XYZ file of C-alpha atoms in Angstrom:
658
model
C -132.522 20.358 226.973
C -129.156 19.930 228.239
C -128.718 20.107 231.959
C -128.398 23.677 233.456
C -127.856 23.417 237.139
C -127.400 24.856 240.608
C -123.752 23.297 241.242
C -125.231 21.656 244.364
C -128.670 21.489 243.500
C -128.389 18.461 241.333
C -126.322 16.652 244.037
C -126.514 16.603 247.757
C -126.078 16.484 251.473
C -125.257 13.455 253.321
C -127.248 14.741 256.055
C -130.773 13.741 255.052
C -132.396 14.168 258.172
C -130.931 17.646 259.014
C -133.347 20.175 260.389
C -131.670 23.610 260.975
C -129.678 24.631 258.016
C -129.304 28.253 256.851
C -130.238 31.421 258.808
C -129.722 35.048 258.020
C -128.762 36.873 261.121
C -128.006 40.560 259.751
C -130.220 41.865 258.186
C -132.541 39.832 260.509
C -133.875 36.745 258.493
C -137.517 36.026 258.819
C -137.198 32.084 258.237
C -140.956 32.674 257.301
C -141.889 34.435 260.557
C -144.113 37.514 260.851
C -144.833 38.383 264.567
C -145.536 35.272 266.523
C -145.140 35.059 270.296
C -144.102 31.225 269.919
C -140.705 29.673 269.456
C -141.791 28.029 266.310
C -142.951 29.888 263.185
C -146.668 29.705 262.592
C -146.708 28.905 258.647
C -143.556 27.527 257.119
C -144.803 28.029 253.563
C -145.914 31.593 254.071
C -143.443 33.144 251.640
C -140.823 30.868 250.546
C -139.418 27.474 251.099
C -136.588 27.694 253.527
C -136.034 23.718 254.093
C -135.193 25.020 257.740
C -136.611 23.778 260.951
C -139.752 25.747 262.271
C -137.563 27.515 264.833
C -135.016 30.299 264.090
C -135.802 33.730 262.393
C -136.884 36.976 263.707
C -140.141 38.767 263.904
C -140.639 41.947 261.864
C -139.563 45.026 263.619
C -141.977 47.145 265.693
C -141.624 51.055 265.162
C -142.390 52.082 268.845
C -142.706 50.395 272.204
C -146.120 48.893 271.265
C -146.965 45.910 268.900
C -147.645 46.972 265.395
C -150.697 44.278 265.442
C -152.860 44.837 261.978
C -151.343 48.029 261.121
C -148.287 47.808 258.700
C -147.402 51.191 258.890
C -146.379 50.676 262.437
C -143.798 48.053 261.402
C -140.287 49.211 261.072
C -138.399 48.829 257.994
C -134.578 49.338 257.885
C -133.748 52.215 255.911
C -130.257 52.010 254.351
C -128.855 54.802 252.110
C -127.401 54.136 248.639
C -123.956 54.243 247.446
C -122.536 57.103 245.578
C -122.232 56.655 241.501
C -120.253 53.567 240.624
C -117.671 55.971 239.288
C -116.133 55.843 242.664
C -116.473 52.079 243.279
C -112.773 51.607 242.152
C -111.945 52.732 245.722
C -113.827 52.532 249.065
C -115.098 56.186 248.622
C -118.666 56.437 247.659
C -119.652 52.960 248.886
C -122.256 52.029 251.398
C -121.483 48.520 252.777
C -123.895 46.547 254.932
C -122.376 43.382 256.419
C -124.719 40.528 255.809
C -124.237 37.645 258.249
C -125.457 34.190 258.438
C -124.998 30.570 260.035
C -125.051 27.537 257.936
C -125.228 24.049 259.486
C -123.667 21.631 257.024
C -120.414 23.346 256.371
C -118.966 25.300 253.299
C -115.609 26.626 251.818
C -112.080 25.468 251.567
C -113.094 22.797 249.008
C -109.628 22.474 247.377
C -107.594 19.695 246.408
C -105.284 20.237 249.295
C -108.035 20.893 251.584
C -111.258 18.949 250.703
C -114.256 19.466 252.596
C -117.167 17.061 253.427
C -119.387 18.437 250.751
C -119.402 20.872 247.960
C -121.472 24.020 248.569
C -122.372 27.462 247.229
C -123.983 30.562 248.717
C -126.105 32.946 246.697
C -127.101 36.258 247.825
C -129.871 38.185 245.657
C -132.114 41.102 246.198
C -135.378 42.461 244.560
C -136.197 46.108 244.599
C -139.158 48.156 243.408
C -139.876 51.995 243.623
C -141.055 52.516 247.222
C -145.019 53.081 247.748
C -146.320 55.638 250.143
C -148.967 53.013 250.932
C -147.469 50.578 253.293
C -149.567 47.687 252.229
C -151.492 48.228 248.823
C -153.836 45.300 248.161
C -152.304 44.123 244.760
C -150.198 41.324 243.718
C -146.798 42.974 243.082
C -145.942 45.321 245.964
C -143.357 43.961 248.580
C -144.894 43.770 251.913
C -144.486 41.950 255.467
C -148.129 41.535 255.757
C -149.953 41.419 259.128
C -151.563 38.006 259.147
C -149.137 34.820 259.536
C -151.247 33.063 256.710
C -150.049 32.255 253.374
C -151.327 34.289 250.338
C -154.230 32.614 248.464
C -153.786 30.992 245.049
C -156.474 29.401 242.909
C -155.477 27.036 240.274
C -155.611 27.481 236.552
C -158.681 29.125 234.776
C -159.715 27.675 231.716
C -160.704 30.858 230.261
C -158.309 32.817 227.788
C -159.268 36.351 228.263
C -157.326 38.660 230.452
C -160.062 39.902 232.612
C -160.066 36.114 234.005
C -156.609 36.327 235.258
C -157.101 40.008 236.512
C -160.055 38.735 238.386
C -158.028 35.769 239.682
C -154.973 37.749 240.590
C -157.056 40.172 242.515
C -159.108 37.577 244.481
C -155.723 35.718 245.510
C -153.931 38.605 246.938
C -154.648 40.623 250.002
C -153.065 43.451 251.671
C -152.725 41.512 255.059
C -150.568 38.908 253.395
C -146.750 38.958 252.785
C -145.677 39.154 249.506
C -142.137 39.137 247.825
C -142.609 37.513 244.227
C -145.311 38.842 242.254
C -148.360 36.683 241.628
C -148.034 36.750 237.876
C -144.455 34.903 238.147
C -145.908 32.130 240.207
C -148.706 31.836 237.834
C -146.413 31.500 234.954
C -144.390 28.897 236.955
C -147.395 26.804 237.344
C -147.986 26.586 233.574
C -144.592 26.680 232.312
C -142.896 23.322 231.091
C -140.320 22.181 233.576
C -136.637 21.836 232.407
C -136.757 18.132 231.545
C -132.802 17.967 231.005
C -132.469 18.033 235.023
C -131.364 14.998 236.967
C -134.223 13.883 239.177
C -132.800 10.581 240.475
C -135.362 8.277 241.508
C -138.037 10.943 242.099
C -141.115 10.909 240.234
C -142.606 14.364 239.539
C -146.355 14.530 240.511
C -146.964 16.704 237.582
C -144.530 15.690 234.984
C -144.659 19.090 232.951
C -144.821 22.027 235.251
C -141.788 23.874 236.667
C -143.346 23.844 240.072
C -142.274 20.321 240.338
C -138.429 19.633 241.099
C -136.668 16.840 242.735
C -136.561 18.735 245.742
C -140.375 19.687 245.369
C -141.553 16.718 243.492
C -145.522 17.246 244.673
C -145.555 20.984 243.533
C -146.010 22.221 246.935
C -146.542 25.941 247.108
C -144.589 28.355 249.437
C -145.849 31.900 249.136
C -145.338 32.852 245.327
C -141.846 31.345 244.897
C -141.280 29.471 241.628
C -139.659 25.916 242.904
C -137.520 25.609 239.769
C -136.095 28.845 240.048
C -135.404 28.614 243.767
C -133.515 25.124 243.282
C -131.302 26.204 240.415
C -128.833 28.702 239.617
C -127.896 30.442 237.369
C -131.639 30.137 236.434
C -132.272 29.776 232.496
C -135.344 32.223 232.281
C -135.599 35.939 233.341
C -136.014 36.292 237.208
C -137.195 39.226 239.383
C -134.265 38.825 241.499
C -130.681 40.625 241.068
C -127.471 38.993 241.795
C -125.312 40.274 244.437
C -122.762 37.605 244.888
C -122.194 33.915 244.566
C -119.840 32.435 247.130
C -118.325 29.454 245.250
C -117.090 26.060 246.382
C -113.927 26.786 244.259
C -112.933 30.103 242.512
C -112.293 28.102 239.319
C -116.139 28.305 238.942
C -116.392 32.009 238.776
C -115.930 32.534 235.104
C -119.093 30.203 234.430
C -120.912 32.021 237.088
C -120.023 35.501 235.957
C -120.977 34.661 232.245
C -124.193 32.979 233.200
C -125.615 35.514 235.583
C -128.577 37.246 234.696
C -126.900 40.444 235.504
C -124.665 39.993 232.432
C -126.523 37.686 230.213
C -130.054 37.948 228.554
C -132.324 35.207 229.409
C -135.429 34.040 227.234
C -138.988 33.353 227.646
C -141.849 32.787 225.403
C -144.226 35.621 224.972
C -147.773 35.213 223.704
C -150.723 37.414 223.630
C -154.179 37.482 224.973
C -157.095 37.172 222.458
C -158.850 40.211 221.082
C -155.837 42.368 221.417
C -155.893 41.877 225.358
C -152.138 42.456 225.492
C -149.144 40.456 226.546
C -149.692 37.213 228.530
C -147.667 36.863 231.906
C -147.414 33.077 231.170
C -146.560 30.500 228.546
C -146.232 26.792 228.605
C -143.534 26.843 226.379
C -139.950 26.841 227.746
C -137.632 26.916 224.515
C -137.848 28.486 221.040
C -139.182 25.643 219.207
C -142.260 25.030 221.648
C -142.627 28.854 221.785
C -142.986 28.638 217.937
C -145.388 25.822 217.795
C -147.710 27.960 220.378
C -147.570 30.862 218.055
C -145.558 32.949 220.541
C -142.422 34.853 220.248
C -139.256 33.659 222.062
C -138.004 36.957 223.535
C -134.546 37.533 225.428
C -134.902 40.193 228.296
C -132.112 41.630 230.345
C -131.698 42.513 233.948
C -132.169 46.139 235.005
C -131.169 48.232 237.959
C -133.778 50.503 236.846
C -135.288 52.334 233.714
C -133.537 55.253 232.293
C -136.523 56.976 230.663
C -134.714 60.340 230.135
C -132.870 59.083 227.365
C -135.234 58.108 224.599
C -133.003 56.944 221.625
C -130.345 54.221 221.480
C -127.419 57.092 220.889
C -128.707 58.988 223.767
C -128.954 55.934 226.156
C -125.309 54.615 225.409
C -123.498 57.866 225.521
C -120.838 58.254 227.988
C -122.793 59.839 231.149
C -119.787 60.437 233.402
C -121.318 58.455 236.112
C -119.678 55.102 236.012
C -123.071 53.042 235.307
C -123.771 50.816 232.387
C -126.523 51.975 230.330
C -128.051 49.679 227.667
C -130.775 50.045 224.980
C -133.066 46.907 224.668
C -135.601 44.856 226.316
C -135.513 45.206 229.964
C -137.174 42.573 232.236
C -139.846 44.987 233.464
C -142.069 43.040 235.769
C -144.413 46.221 236.360
C -145.226 45.908 232.612
C -145.779 42.372 232.902
C -148.092 42.640 235.807
C -150.254 45.052 233.758
C -150.163 42.642 230.844
C -148.494 45.156 228.795
C -145.959 44.688 225.972
C -142.231 45.401 226.874
C -140.910 47.675 224.331
C -137.082 48.626 223.582
C -135.894 51.248 226.108
C -133.043 52.507 227.978
C -132.208 51.078 231.355
C -129.340 50.697 233.614
C -127.797 47.251 234.150
C -126.756 46.068 237.308
C -123.014 45.544 238.181
C -121.644 41.876 237.345
C -122.136 39.269 240.027
C -119.396 39.268 242.483
C -117.912 35.862 242.591
C -115.461 34.531 245.364
C -114.668 31.454 247.380
C -117.357 30.810 250.136
C -116.139 31.218 253.576
C -114.951 28.546 255.609
C -117.293 26.888 258.205
C -117.454 23.477 260.049
C -120.023 20.877 259.187
C -122.825 20.152 261.694
C -122.087 23.442 263.083
C -124.188 26.784 263.435
C -121.587 29.076 264.447
C -118.705 31.157 263.514
C -116.096 30.620 260.968
C -112.278 29.892 261.113
C -111.558 33.670 262.234
C -113.790 33.570 264.992
C -116.393 35.889 263.469
C -119.846 35.120 261.999
C -119.793 34.221 258.570
C -120.460 37.351 256.477
C -120.109 39.232 253.218
C -119.883 43.020 252.717
C -122.509 44.055 250.522
C -122.207 47.308 248.468
C -125.551 48.799 248.242
C -126.506 49.907 244.812
C -126.776 53.364 243.277
C -130.181 54.258 241.576
C -129.665 57.155 239.530
C -133.460 58.031 239.478
C -133.000 59.072 243.246
C -136.314 56.968 244.021
C -136.428 55.429 247.308
C -136.798 51.911 246.595
C -138.464 48.930 248.703
C -136.587 45.743 248.777
C -136.154 42.294 250.003
C -132.842 40.446 250.615
C -132.569 36.538 249.834
C -129.719 34.206 250.783
C -129.514 30.524 249.277
C -127.077 27.724 250.623
C -126.575 24.850 248.460
C -124.683 21.461 249.215
C -123.741 18.587 247.268
C -121.644 15.269 247.283
C -118.948 13.996 244.967
C -120.299 10.632 245.383
C -121.011 10.797 241.603
C -120.103 13.351 238.946
C -121.714 16.779 239.812
C -121.278 18.253 236.435
C -121.879 15.424 233.933
C -125.203 13.864 235.396
C -128.299 14.828 233.816
C -131.753 13.603 232.923
C -130.210 10.665 230.817
C -129.036 9.098 234.032
C -132.547 9.143 235.567
C -133.641 5.636 234.353
C -130.080 4.071 235.871
C -129.674 6.594 238.792
C -126.279 6.554 240.433
C -127.898 6.949 243.817
C -131.063 4.971 244.973
C -133.199 5.364 248.196
C -131.914 3.689 251.242
C -129.609 1.358 249.467
C -128.015 -1.528 251.018
C -124.140 -2.279 250.658
C -122.510 -5.486 251.497
C -119.558 -5.322 253.898
C -117.331 -8.365 255.130
C -116.619 -11.866 253.819
C -120.113 -13.226 254.795
C -121.981 -10.376 252.491
C -123.447 -8.465 255.436
C -126.097 -5.840 254.429
C -125.937 -2.439 255.818
C -128.426 0.246 254.882
C -127.428 3.641 254.056
C -129.772 6.567 255.014
C -130.300 8.264 251.413
C -133.070 10.356 250.357
C -132.505 11.190 246.864
C -134.615 14.096 247.130
C -132.195 15.602 249.219
C -129.166 14.313 247.325
C -128.900 17.777 246.000
C -130.575 20.306 248.316
C -131.046 24.186 248.544
C -131.750 26.058 251.700
C -132.713 29.711 252.082
C -133.542 32.616 254.171
C -134.973 35.929 253.460
C -135.083 39.236 255.488
C -138.229 41.366 256.040
C -138.831 44.438 253.510
C -136.239 47.310 253.965
C -135.724 50.531 251.943
C -132.766 52.020 250.401
C -132.925 55.924 250.068
C -130.970 58.351 248.252
C -128.180 59.857 250.443
C -129.396 62.785 252.484
C -128.448 66.273 252.091
C -124.843 66.660 253.581
C -123.535 63.446 252.543
C -121.618 63.500 249.494
C -121.259 61.059 246.452
C -117.800 60.079 247.629
C -118.582 59.342 251.298
C -117.982 55.951 252.440
C -120.871 54.644 254.704
C -120.613 51.732 257.041
C -123.659 50.425 258.631
C -123.743 49.416 262.222
C -126.790 47.326 263.297
C -127.741 44.828 265.935
C -128.382 41.117 265.281
C -130.129 38.468 268.051
C -133.192 38.231 270.009
C -134.459 37.979 273.501
C -133.510 34.784 275.390
C -130.449 32.813 276.331
C -128.609 30.711 273.801
C -130.798 27.528 274.098
C -134.040 29.608 273.963
C -132.939 31.494 270.991
C -131.087 28.737 268.782
C -130.871 28.771 265.824
C -131.087 32.517 266.067
C -128.619 34.246 268.189
C -128.205 36.243 271.554
C -127.984 39.964 271.187
C -124.839 41.494 269.474
C -123.796 44.527 267.294
C -123.289 43.544 263.675
C -120.509 43.920 262.724
C -119.079 43.244 266.299
C -115.872 44.891 265.580
C -116.341 47.542 262.659
C -112.843 48.957 261.318
C -113.596 52.408 260.310
C -111.259 54.690 258.241
C -110.883 58.402 259.428
C -113.556 60.580 257.961
C -115.877 57.715 257.215
C -119.655 57.791 258.072
C -121.187 55.049 260.355
C -124.978 54.741 259.973
C -126.104 53.343 263.401
C -129.602 51.796 263.261
C -131.250 48.878 264.601
C -134.808 47.125 264.812
C -136.538 44.833 267.301
C -139.894 43.316 267.967
C -142.244 43.418 270.893
C -143.356 39.990 270.496
C -140.235 37.789 270.750
C -141.950 35.836 273.777
C -140.495 32.484 272.438
C -143.620 30.624 273.908
C -144.920 27.233 273.055
C -145.043 25.437 270.615
C -141.177 25.451 270.964
C -140.540 22.461 268.739
C -137.194 20.668 269.527
C -135.915 23.560 271.460
C -136.492 25.266 274.709
C -139.061 28.023 275.098
C -138.830 31.022 277.249
C -137.416 34.686 276.661
C -134.967 35.301 279.484
C -133.809 38.712 279.589
C -134.290 42.151 281.341
C -137.306 44.286 281.198
C -140.588 43.487 279.827
C -140.879 40.108 278.425
C -140.913 39.650 274.704
C -139.269 42.946 273.885
C -136.157 43.786 271.974
C -134.299 46.835 273.308
C -131.149 48.201 272.570
C -128.597 51.098 273.239
C -125.058 52.095 272.872
C -122.796 53.721 275.551
C -119.110 53.881 275.626
C -117.101 51.598 278.083
C -113.465 51.628 279.198
C -112.341 48.576 277.620
C -114.104 45.031 276.682
C -113.396 43.650 280.290
C -115.542 46.165 281.792
C -119.240 45.886 282.280
C -119.963 49.636 283.144
C -120.401 52.492 280.927
C -118.336 55.400 281.253
C -119.881 58.573 282.875
C -120.919 61.075 280.453
C -118.060 63.611 281.443
C -115.461 60.707 280.450
C -116.979 59.872 277.342
C -114.570 60.420 274.302
C -115.902 58.426 271.584
C -118.055 61.193 270.054
C -115.195 64.015 270.587
C -114.638 65.633 267.197
C -117.599 63.693 265.714
C -119.897 65.341 263.212
C -123.232 64.330 262.240
C -124.026 63.408 258.628
C -127.674 62.694 259.228
C -129.876 62.192 261.884
C -133.537 61.021 261.854
C -134.814 63.899 264.055
C -133.604 66.303 261.624
C -132.188 68.273 264.450
C -129.298 70.474 263.727
C -125.915 71.439 265.646
C -125.798 68.107 267.942
C -123.157 68.223 270.632
C -121.272 65.111 271.745
C -123.357 64.978 274.792
C -126.440 65.251 272.439
C -125.105 62.310 270.508
C -124.335 60.349 273.689
C -127.773 60.788 275.184
C -129.500 59.888 271.841
C -127.605 56.651 271.686
C -128.020 55.817 275.341
C -131.526 56.162 275.384
C -132.440 54.411 272.120
C -133.430 57.685 270.256
C -136.216 58.308 273.322
C -134.284 61.527 274.085
C -133.173 63.524 271.123
C -131.088 66.178 272.945
C -130.055 67.210 276.230
C -131.555 70.870 276.157
C -135.278 71.928 275.562
C -133.905 75.016 273.703
C -132.513 72.433 271.047
C -135.395 69.907 270.798
C -138.220 71.006 272.793
C -140.256 68.267 274.454
C -137.920 65.457 273.359
C -135.159 66.922 275.476
C -133.628 65.086 278.709
C -134.519 68.219 280.919
C -138.333 68.318 279.523
C -139.308 64.708 278.693
C -140.586 62.047 281.083
C -137.855 59.932 282.472
C -136.810 57.084 280.621
C -137.658 53.790 282.299
C -134.214 52.562 283.424
C -134.621 48.969 281.552
C -135.415 50.720 278.222
C -139.013 49.528 278.347
C -140.807 52.619 277.222
C -138.017 53.104 274.453
C -138.794 52.230 271.074
C -137.981 48.824 269.777
C -136.245 50.115 266.765
C -134.017 53.130 266.461
C -134.342 55.040 263.236
C -130.863 56.070 263.325
C -127.838 58.512 263.224
C -125.052 58.768 260.829
C -121.835 59.967 262.392
C -118.306 61.080 261.030
C -115.556 59.881 262.974
C -112.630 62.307 262.815
C -110.593 61.528 265.820
C -108.542 58.195 265.372
C -108.587 55.608 268.369
C -110.189 52.378 269.526
C -113.395 52.898 271.147
C -115.305 50.052 273.266
C -119.439 50.257 273.653
C -121.933 48.026 275.275
C -125.723 47.987 275.698
C -126.802 48.369 279.356
C -129.955 46.198 279.210
C -128.511 43.213 277.694
C -125.268 42.799 279.652
C -125.968 39.969 281.855
C -122.198 39.127 282.892
C -122.711 35.470 283.078
C -124.197 34.455 279.701
C -125.000 37.515 277.674
C -122.709 40.389 276.674
C -123.749 42.728 274.059
C -120.547 44.719 273.265
C -118.581 46.019 270.479
């Protein structure tokens, strides 16, 4: 097969011994953490291969002021509201925007002839969604969940049995409700069997298993990380169907965008070999064949599937499906990549489905090499994601993924493939001669890392239909919180507390969805790896707490008294988690000041949750919930408003302000 490659996964970083690389800050990236009290994550291969060090990442959110423990229903999942119909996407109206923020160590962006960077790079954002389940953690092999155990999901090696029931038994014994799950078990089982792409450049790396897609140059021993397929992780655009939907690729150079747009699974069908179980057992979820010829030899059918946003079962014929539905969406009749049917060993038949929008492609934002910090403009590296619109109006359970890929121009990144393996242009730790006497000096080159993919993922979240009172054309901006407990050396490579985005710019009449999540186990204790342990901060150790109060200006460290608060004058409430109607400006102020512990000022409006009835809030928010379910406000009065968190405002070294 001709090489198909991740622009940067075939070549690599010169920083072969690097240890801290890609961290998603908003939404909070897990770096494979769950609820550890330690600074180091407990299980580096729990869900995915990050290639990051053991520090960093954020614990799953807690719903109340108590640790969720083994009860996943007590975990907090951020809940965002979907966009309006795509018919409105030609203008900001109708969009729901979520600012994705991250830090990447090795630098990126600005790689033009007139402004060369130290390395090539790209950054890929993807998500995976499924219909939300009322069960937070069903004991199955397909439902997205954070888990309650830091242990990795089980996996038993290949069964020699050919009957479907043998695979069902193995899947059911491997998957447990207390283990985190992103990719379905069936896709990993397929990956262990499918022949790897032997057109790929592997340099001097020798594959432990020469045939399987679990073996790549970066993962030559076929190590397992959750149920992630290593070949799919290391290369983009991938050449087989995948459960991930593309959001954006931030390329090293915009000239590559036409290629990425054409090859994205969002736009182009991808093929896989479909075989059948014996005795009419239904569709196999796996095949060893990775191309049409091998598939035919295995008595399979090479089948091309298309990426789908979701099924549209209300349209039962091709004509009804592809008619103009006046909603701006693209409907198609064909073979959707339906992982639910694959997991049930059912054949996929032609159906109507909604296609995802084309992948967004633009130049990657500039960042400095060897620096986990802000970009040129002084703010965190970010991308504004327009959340999808699901016409079924079903609530979705989702996961967000960001990958960071770096490479070098020490050899041609586009025309180097498997034919170069025998005489690789790079060798392990080569000697180079310098000076007239032929002095040898050794270069630190690991060919497994001369082409490297880093990754982070968030915890599960939901995307819900817009609530009553929020129209299809309303523009929603999400205002969240990033960071965790501790000072900078303790939290690194995560961050200290801040609002995200820190300086949102809102158009008059837009809606702002204010919501945050935090953990009750961010103790940052031992083991601490190569960083400092401890959780310096106010209030109960290990706990994240936030609130939002108006201040006079950024130089002031005191909030305004409630009688001088103007931020909520003229504001109307589009939605509030409590469902209470007719909230006044004072009610809104006290909800945000108390992190939702109080829901209004007076008993006549919200009963036992009112300021004049409920037990007094602890002054450092210790008895407030770690997560705030949210309120959506429509700002109608133009102005510049400043706000701060009273708890996380140690003047000398921490300042949570917006």
